[in-house]
PDB file of C-alpha atoms in Angstrom:
ATOM      1  CA  GLY X   1     114.853  92.301  57.185  1.00 56.00           C
ATOM      2  CA  GLU X   2     115.249  94.801  54.388  1.00 64.00           C
ATOM      3  CA  ASN X   3     113.409  97.987  55.250  1.00 83.00           C
ATOM      4  CA  VAL X   4     112.188  99.968  52.234  1.00 93.00           C
ATOM      5  CA  GLU X   5     110.952 103.476  52.875  1.00 95.00           C
ATOM      6  CA  GLN X   6     109.133 105.375  50.142  1.00 96.00           C
ATOM      7  CA  HIS X   7     108.267 109.070  49.841  1.00 96.00           C
ATOM      8  CA  PRO X   8     106.036 110.865  49.234  1.00 97.00           C
ATOM      9  CA  SER X   9     102.899 108.853  49.892  1.00 95.00           C
ATOM     10  CA  THR X  10     100.904 111.092  47.570  1.00 97.00           C
ATOM     11  CA  LEU X  11     102.019 113.303  44.726  1.00 98.00           C
ATOM     12  CA  SER X  12      99.970 115.600  42.528  1.00 98.00           C
ATOM     13  CA  VAL X  13     101.468 117.209  39.429  1.00 98.00           C
ATOM     14  CA  GLN X  14     100.153 118.993  36.389  1.00 98.00           C
ATOM     15  CA  GLU X  15     100.327 117.334  33.029  1.00 98.00           C
ATOM     16  CA  GLY X  16     103.697 117.944  31.460  1.00 97.00           C
ATOM     17  CA  ASP X  17     105.524 118.409  34.744  1.00 97.00           C
ATOM     18  CA  SER X  18     108.027 115.943  36.177  1.00 98.00           C
ATOM     19  CA  ALA X  19     107.407 113.593  39.090  1.00 98.00           C
ATOM     20  CA  VAL X  20     110.045 112.171  41.404  1.00 98.00           C
ATOM     21  CA  ILE X  21     109.549 109.365  43.920  1.00 98.00           C
ATOM     22  CA  LYS X  22     112.282 108.383  46.338  1.00 98.00           C
ATOM     23  CA  CYS X  23     113.044 105.193  48.212  1.00 97.00           C
ATOM     24  CA  THR X  24     115.656 104.203  50.750  1.00 96.00           C
ATOM     25  CA  TYR X  25     116.782 100.724  51.712  1.00 94.00           C
ATOM     26  CA  SER X  26     118.679  99.415  54.680  1.00 91.00           C
ATOM     27  CA  ASP X  27     120.788  96.462  53.484  1.00 88.00           C
ATOM     28  CA  SER X  28     123.904  97.581  51.626  1.00 86.00           C
ATOM     29  CA  ALA X  29     124.096  94.153  49.976  1.00 86.00           C
ATOM     30  CA  SER X  30     120.854  94.745  48.069  1.00 88.00           C
ATOM     31  CA  ASN X  31     121.513  94.511  44.353  1.00 89.00           C
ATOM     32  CA  TYR X  32     118.211  94.790  42.506  1.00 92.00           C
ATOM     33  CA  PHE X  33     115.652  97.585  42.645  1.00 95.00           C
ATOM     34  CA  PRO X  34     112.437  97.312  40.610  1.00 95.00           C
ATOM     35  CA  TRP X  35     109.621  99.802  40.303  1.00 97.00           C
ATOM     36  CA  TYR X  36     106.040  98.654  39.840  1.00 97.00           C
ATOM     37  CA  LYS X  37     103.003 100.618  38.685  1.00 97.00           C
ATOM     38  CA  GLN X  38      99.548  99.632  39.899  1.00 95.00           C
ATOM     39  CA  GLU X  39      96.459 101.177  38.390  1.00 95.00           C
ATOM     40  CA  LEU X  40      93.267 101.128  40.410  1.00 91.00           C
ATOM     41  CA  GLY X  41      91.954  97.599  40.785  1.00 88.00           C
ATOM     42  CA  LYS X  42      94.662  96.109  38.611  1.00 91.00           C
ATOM     43  CA  ARG X  43      97.803  94.065  39.011  1.00 94.00           C
ATOM     44  CA  PRO X  44     101.205  95.609  39.771  1.00 94.00           C
ATOM     45  CA  GLN X  45     103.332  95.773  36.635  1.00 95.00           C
ATOM     46  CA  LEU X  46     107.056  96.253  36.359  1.00 95.00           C
ATOM     47  CA  ILE X  47     107.912  99.518  34.636  1.00 97.00           C
ATOM     48  CA  ILE X  48     111.666  99.753  35.164  1.00 96.00           C
ATOM     49  CA  ASP X  49     114.382  98.205  37.292  1.00 95.00           C
ATOM     50  CA  ILE X  50     118.014  98.839  38.080  1.00 94.00           C
ATOM     51  CA  ARG X  51     120.853  96.670  39.286  1.00 91.00           C
ATOM     52  CA  SER X  52     123.528  97.735  41.698  1.00 85.00           C
ATOM     53  CA  ASN X  53     126.276  97.868  39.093  1.00 86.00           C
ATOM     54  CA  VAL X  54     124.529 100.739  37.306  1.00 85.00           C
ATOM     55  CA  GLY X  55     123.878 104.269  38.549  1.00 91.00           C
ATOM     56  CA  GLU X  56     121.129 105.263  36.159  1.00 95.00           C
ATOM     57  CA  LYS X  57     118.765 103.684  33.683  1.00 94.00           C
ATOM     58  CA  LYS X  58     116.336 105.355  31.316  1.00 96.00           C
ATOM     59  CA  ASP X  59     113.395 104.137  29.267  1.00 95.00           C
ATOM     60  CA  GLN X  60     111.663 106.893  27.320  1.00 96.00           C
ATOM     61  CA  ARG X  61     109.995 109.174  29.888  1.00 97.00           C
ATOM     62  CA  ILE X  62     110.956 107.034  32.853  1.00 98.00           C
ATOM     63  CA  ALA X  63     114.331 106.916  34.570  1.00 97.00           C
ATOM     64  CA  VAL X  64     115.667 105.402  37.754  1.00 97.00           C
ATOM     65  CA  THR X  65     118.778 106.528  39.616  1.00 97.00           C
ATOM     66  CA  LEU X  66     120.645 104.613  42.289  1.00 96.00           C
ATOM     67  CA  ASN X  67     122.975 105.979  44.953  1.00 95.00           C
ATOM     68  CA  LYS X  68     124.568 102.965  46.629  1.00 92.00           C
ATOM     69  CA  THR X  69     126.533 105.028  49.118  1.00 93.00           C
ATOM     70  CA  ALA X  70     123.427 106.732  50.423  1.00 94.00           C
ATOM     71  CA  LYS X  71     121.308 103.613  49.881  1.00 94.00           C
ATOM     72  CA  HIS X  72     118.564 105.330  48.005  1.00 95.00           C
ATOM     73  CA  PHE X  73     117.031 105.106  44.558  1.00 97.00           C
ATOM     74  CA  SER X  74     114.551 107.321  42.768  1.00 98.00           C
ATOM     75  CA  LEU X  75     111.994 107.110  39.999  1.00 98.00           C
ATOM     76  CA  HIS X  76     111.767 110.059  37.636  1.00 98.00           C
ATOM     77  CA  ILE X  77     108.851 110.524  35.249  1.00 98.00           C
ATOM     78  CA  THR X  78     109.160 113.403  32.791  1.00 97.00           C
ATOM     79  CA  GLU X  79     106.431 115.029  30.684  1.00 98.00           C
ATOM     80  CA  THR X  80     103.765 113.389  32.807  1.00 98.00           C
ATOM     81  CA  GLN X  81     100.444 112.427  31.255  1.00 97.00           C
ATOM     82  CA  PRO X  82      97.079 111.667  32.889  1.00 96.00           C
ATOM     83  CA  GLU X  83      97.564 107.961  32.157  1.00 96.00           C
ATOM     84  CA  ASP X  84     100.613 108.032  34.454  1.00 98.00           C
ATOM     85  CA  SER X  85      98.173 108.399  37.358  1.00 98.00           C
ATOM     86  CA  ALA X  86      98.560 105.266  39.485  1.00 97.00           C
ATOM     87  CA  VAL X  87     100.236 103.947  42.611  1.00 96.00           C
ATOM     88  CA  TYR X  88     103.962 103.345  42.227  1.00 97.00           C
ATOM     89  CA  PHE X  89     105.882 100.899  44.399  1.00 96.00           C
ATOM     90  CA  CYS X  90     109.615 100.537  44.834  1.00 97.00           C
ATOM     91  CA  ALA X  91     111.127  97.282  46.070  1.00 95.00           C
ATOM     92  CA  ALA X  92     114.366  95.637  47.132  1.00 92.00           C
ATOM     93  CA  PRO X  93     115.293  92.001  47.829  1.00 89.00           C
ATOM     94  CA  ASN X  94     114.560  90.650  51.283  1.00 83.00           C
ATOM     95  CA  LEU X  95     118.106  89.489  52.029  1.00 80.00           C
ATOM     96  CA  SER X  96     117.443  88.570  55.633  1.00 75.00           C
ATOM     97  CA  ASN X  97     115.772  85.404  54.437  1.00 72.00           C
ATOM     98  CA  SER X  98     116.044  83.647  51.111  1.00 72.00           C
ATOM     99  CA  GLY X  99     116.708  86.844  49.199  1.00 72.00           C
ATOM    100  CA  TYR X 100     114.325  85.769  46.486  1.00 78.00           C
ATOM    101  CA  ALA X 101     111.306  87.707  47.674  1.00 85.00           C
ATOM    102  CA  LEU X 102     110.898  91.448  47.396  1.00 89.00           C
ATOM    103  CA  ASN X 103     110.120  93.939  50.131  1.00 90.00           C
ATOM    104  CA  PHE X 104     107.967  96.769  48.843  1.00 93.00           C
ATOM    105  CA  GLY X 105     107.618 100.359  49.894  1.00 94.00           C
ATOM    106  CA  LYS X 106     104.174 101.534  50.939  1.00 93.00           C
ATOM    107  CA  GLY X 107     103.548 103.152  47.594  1.00 95.00           C
ATOM    108  CA  THR X 108     103.138 106.612  46.125  1.00 96.00           C
ATOM    109  CA  SER X 109      99.775 107.621  44.744  1.00 96.00           C
ATOM    110  CA  LEU X 110     100.520 109.831  41.739  1.00 98.00           C
ATOM    111  CA  LEU X 111      97.818 112.049  40.295  1.00 98.00           C
ATOM    112  CA  VAL X 112      98.461 113.851  37.032  1.00 98.00           C
ATOM    113  CA  THR X 113      95.912 116.575  36.388  1.00 96.00           C
ATOM    114  CA  PRO X 114      95.235 117.845  32.863  1.00 92.00           C
TER     115      PRO X 114
ATOM    116  CA  ASN H   1     100.971  83.935  26.356  1.00 54.00           C
ATOM    117  CA  ALA H   2      98.759  83.841  29.412  1.00 71.00           C
ATOM    118  CA  GLY H   3     100.096  85.693  32.382  1.00 92.00           C
ATOM    119  CA  VAL H   4      99.640  84.782  36.019  1.00 96.00           C
ATOM    120  CA  MET H   5      96.061  83.687  36.560  1.00 96.00           C
ATOM    121  CA  GLN H   6      94.391  83.962  39.918  1.00 97.00           C
ATOM    122  CA  ASN H   7      90.946  82.823  40.913  1.00 97.00           C
ATOM    123  CA  PRO H   8      88.569  83.695  42.164  1.00 97.00           C
ATOM    124  CA  ARG H   9      88.893  87.441  41.583  1.00 96.00           C
ATOM    125  CA  HIS H  10      86.535  88.154  44.458  1.00 97.00           C
ATOM    126  CA  LEU H  11      85.788  85.922  47.421  1.00 98.00           C
ATOM    127  CA  VAL H  12      83.399  86.546  50.273  1.00 98.00           C
ATOM    128  CA  ARG H  13      83.614  84.381  53.363  1.00 98.00           C
ATOM    129  CA  ARG H  14      81.895  84.443  56.729  1.00 98.00           C
ATOM    130  CA  ARG H  15      84.018  84.524  59.835  1.00 98.00           C
ATOM    131  CA  GLY H  16      85.216  81.038  60.678  1.00 98.00           C
ATOM    132  CA  GLN H  17      85.046  79.692  57.124  1.00 98.00           C
ATOM    133  CA  GLU H  18      87.969  78.638  54.992  1.00 98.00           C
ATOM    134  CA  ALA H  19      89.287  80.587  52.019  1.00 98.00           C
ATOM    135  CA  ARG H  20      91.183  78.935  49.171  1.00 98.00           C
ATOM    136  CA  LEU H  21      92.987  81.153  46.699  1.00 98.00           C
ATOM    137  CA  ARG H  22      94.450  79.722  43.514  1.00 98.00           C
ATOM    138  CA  CYS H  23      97.332  80.867  41.377  1.00 98.00           C
ATOM    139  CA  SER H  24      98.514  79.494  38.052  1.00 97.00           C
ATOM    140  CA  PRO H  25     101.939  80.938  37.205  1.00 96.00           C
ATOM    141  CA  VAL H  26     103.148  82.007  33.803  1.00 95.00           C
ATOM    142  CA  LYS H  27     103.746  78.887  31.712  1.00 92.00           C
ATOM    143  CA  GLY H  28     107.236  77.625  32.389  1.00 90.00           C
ATOM    144  CA  HIS H  29     107.652  79.504  35.659  1.00 91.00           C
ATOM    145  CA  SER H  30     108.371  77.330  38.678  1.00 90.00           C
ATOM    146  CA  HIS H  31     108.775  80.097  41.272  1.00 92.00           C
ATOM    147  CA  VAL H  32     105.690  81.504  42.971  1.00 95.00           C
ATOM    148  CA  TYR H  33     105.285  84.254  45.558  1.00 95.00           C
ATOM    149  CA  TRP H  34     102.247  85.318  47.547  1.00 97.00           C
ATOM    150  CA  TYR H  35     101.748  88.893  48.748  1.00 96.00           C
ATOM    151  CA  ARG H  36      98.996  90.525  50.768  1.00 97.00           C
ATOM    152  CA  GLN H  37      97.870  94.098  50.186  1.00 94.00           C
ATOM    153  CA  LEU H  38      95.787  95.921  52.739  1.00 88.00           C
ATOM    154  CA  PRO H  39      93.890  99.067  51.721  1.00 78.00           C
ATOM    155  CA  GLU H  40      96.193 102.078  51.325  1.00 74.00           C
ATOM    156  CA  GLU H  41      99.251  99.915  51.982  1.00 79.00           C
ATOM    157  CA  GLY H  42     101.994  98.253  50.045  1.00 85.00           C
ATOM    158  CA  LEU H  43     102.525  94.635  49.186  1.00 92.00           C
ATOM    159  CA  LYS H  44     103.579  92.468  52.109  1.00 93.00           C
ATOM    160  CA  PHE H  45     105.515  89.327  51.293  1.00 93.00           C
ATOM    161  CA  MET H  46     103.990  86.143  52.668  1.00 95.00           C
ATOM    162  CA  VAL H  47     105.592  83.059  51.134  1.00 95.00           C
ATOM    163  CA  TYR H  48     107.852  81.903  48.312  1.00 94.00           C
ATOM    164  CA  LEU H  49     107.491  78.447  46.820  1.00 94.00           C
ATOM    165  CA  GLN H  50     109.048  76.335  44.141  1.00 92.00           C
ATOM    166  CA  LYS H  51     107.391  73.223  42.833  1.00 88.00           C
ATOM    167  CA  GLU H  52     106.521  71.052  45.845  1.00 87.00           C
ATOM    168  CA  ASN H  53     108.714  73.097  48.192  1.00 93.00           C
ATOM    169  CA  ILE H  54     108.258  76.055  50.493  1.00 94.00           C
ATOM    170  CA  ILE H  55     111.475  78.055  50.273  1.00 91.00           C
ATOM    171  CA  ASP H  56     110.692  81.112  52.375  1.00 91.00           C
ATOM    172  CA  GLU H  57     107.623  81.524  54.565  1.00 92.00           C
ATOM    173  CA  SER H  58     109.006  84.290  56.743  1.00 90.00           C
ATOM    174  CA  GLY H  59     106.036  86.550  56.013  1.00 91.00           C
ATOM    175  CA  MET H  60     103.356  83.978  56.645  1.00 94.00           C
ATOM    176  CA  PRO H  61     101.272  84.247  59.838  1.00 94.00           C
ATOM    177  CA  LYS H  62     102.077  81.303  62.100  1.00 90.00           C
ATOM    178  CA  GLU H  63      98.517  80.099  62.415  1.00 95.00           C
ATOM    179  CA  ARG H  64      95.627  79.518  60.023  1.00 97.00           C
ATOM    180  CA  PHE H  65      97.637  80.259  56.864  1.00 98.00           C
ATOM    181  CA  SER H  66      99.241  77.658  54.645  1.00 97.00           C
ATOM    182  CA  ALA H  67     100.475  77.468  51.072  1.00 97.00           C
ATOM    183  CA  GLU H  68     101.378  74.777  48.623  1.00 96.00           C
ATOM    184  CA  PHE H  69     102.601  74.464  45.066  1.00 96.00           C
ATOM    185  CA  PRO H  70     102.086  70.864  43.985  1.00 93.00           C
ATOM    186  CA  LYS H  71     103.852  69.138  41.140  1.00 90.00           C
ATOM    187  CA  GLU H  72     100.694  69.393  39.087  1.00 90.00           C
ATOM    188  CA  GLY H  73      98.155  72.184  39.315  1.00 92.00           C
ATOM    189  CA  PRO H  74      98.075  75.689  40.705  1.00 96.00           C
ATOM    190  CA  SER H  75      99.572  77.088  43.857  1.00 97.00           C
ATOM    191  CA  ILE H  76      97.053  77.352  46.685  1.00 98.00           C
ATOM    192  CA  LEU H  77      96.972  79.821  49.543  1.00 98.00           C
ATOM    193  CA  ARG H  78      94.671  78.523  52.253  1.00 98.00           C
ATOM    194  CA  ILE H  79      93.306  80.549  55.118  1.00 98.00           C
ATOM    195  CA  GLN H  80      91.443  78.620  57.774  1.00 98.00           C
ATOM    196  CA  GLN H  81      88.886  80.108  60.172  1.00 98.00           C
ATOM    197  CA  VAL H  82      89.007  83.510  58.524  1.00 98.00           C
ATOM    198  CA  VAL H  83      88.631  86.672  60.592  1.00 97.00           C
ATOM    199  CA  ARG H  84      87.716  90.202  59.537  1.00 95.00           C
ATOM    200  CA  GLY H  85      91.392  91.209  59.620  1.00 94.00           C
ATOM    201  CA  ASP H  86      92.102  88.760  56.795  1.00 96.00           C
ATOM    202  CA  SER H  87      90.134  90.963  54.400  1.00 96.00           C
ATOM    203  CA  ALA H  88      92.665  92.137  51.822  1.00 96.00           C
ATOM    204  CA  ALA H  89      93.816  91.691  48.266  1.00 96.00           C
ATOM    205  CA  TYR H  90      96.068  88.669  47.848  1.00 98.00           C
ATOM    206  CA  PHE H  91      98.452  88.770  44.915  1.00 97.00           C
ATOM    207  CA  CYS H  92     100.420  85.956  43.443  1.00 97.00           C
ATOM    208  CA  ALA H  93     103.553  86.501  41.360  1.00 95.00           C
ATOM    209  CA  SER H  94     105.746  84.128  39.407  1.00 94.00           C
ATOM    210  CA  SER H  95     109.215  84.243  37.933  1.00 91.00           C
ATOM    211  CA  LEU H  96     111.302  82.106  35.630  1.00 87.00           C
ATOM    212  CA  GLN H  97     114.127  81.856  38.122  1.00 80.00           C
ATOM    213  CA  GLY H  98     114.287  82.845  41.746  1.00 74.00           C
ATOM    214  CA  GLY H  99     113.555  86.547  41.846  1.00 70.00           C
ATOM    215  CA  GLY H 100     114.733  89.179  44.282  1.00 70.00           C
ATOM    216  CA  ARG H 101     118.496  89.261  44.412  1.00 70.00           C
ATOM    217  CA  THR H 102     118.822  87.437  41.101  1.00 74.00           C
ATOM    218  CA  GLY H 103     117.147  90.373  39.389  1.00 77.00           C
ATOM    219  CA  THR H 104     114.588  88.186  37.662  1.00 81.00           C
ATOM    220  CA  GLU H 105     111.308  89.934  36.921  1.00 87.00           C
ATOM    221  CA  ALA H 106     108.292  88.841  38.917  1.00 90.00           C
ATOM    222  CA  PHE H 107     104.963  88.907  37.067  1.00 93.00           C
ATOM    223  CA  PHE H 108     101.866  89.553  39.126  1.00 95.00           C
ATOM    224  CA  GLY H 109      98.373  88.186  38.801  1.00 96.00           C
ATOM    225  CA  GLN H 110      95.192  90.265  39.045  1.00 95.00           C
ATOM    226  CA  GLY H 111      94.775  89.366  42.679  1.00 96.00           C
ATOM    227  CA  THR H 112      91.989  87.870  44.760  1.00 97.00           C
ATOM    228  CA  ARG H 113      90.017  90.305  46.850  1.00 96.00           C
ATOM    229  CA  LEU H 114      88.929  88.538  49.997  1.00 97.00           C
ATOM    230  CA  THR H 115      86.155  90.020  52.079  1.00 97.00           C
ATOM    231  CA  VAL H 116      85.311  88.482  55.424  1.00 97.00           C
ATOM    232  CA  VAL H 117      81.857  89.336  56.713  1.00 97.00           C
TER     233      VAL H 117
END
């Protein structure tokens, strides 16, 4: 099945700095790459996604880039704030089966210190 | 607009008992997914259902686990004869159309935290 690798597993940055989280996927046919944010004890929530026909997408302080040739995509958070502290998950469709479910990376625990 | 509702939020079961987890999708959504999250780990896909049909159960353990999404009522994830290793957070998600490769957003519930003692 689709194998999604995510790095780093933990990331600590100072408020105002940028944070970058990277993911790789194995199936070149994958076409949809969402990022979810999960605060402690809460539900995962979609923060941004990108489709394979686009190389970059930006939404205020958050951006996602996709390199289809290298099969990796990255989440970029600029001007980080303490409320950005959470676990971030990348995902890609599980094409080995129905293709409708998502395979998630193991997550990156981001800590933004004031 | 109520989101995905899961209940109970917390469930404690003794080894050997049955656990029933419920999920009501976003109103109008007919696609439901169940994921399991172990401590310090990501979300592991278990099963994908549409109304009255199991579409993809490739992530579901072969024994003791079952899921349904009846025509009326919530989706149910059932775990029979629970063991300590079943302790985890179980999340349900729903989407308007089939998610994944269609690029349709999946909305998650708050999860059910199952503890087996």
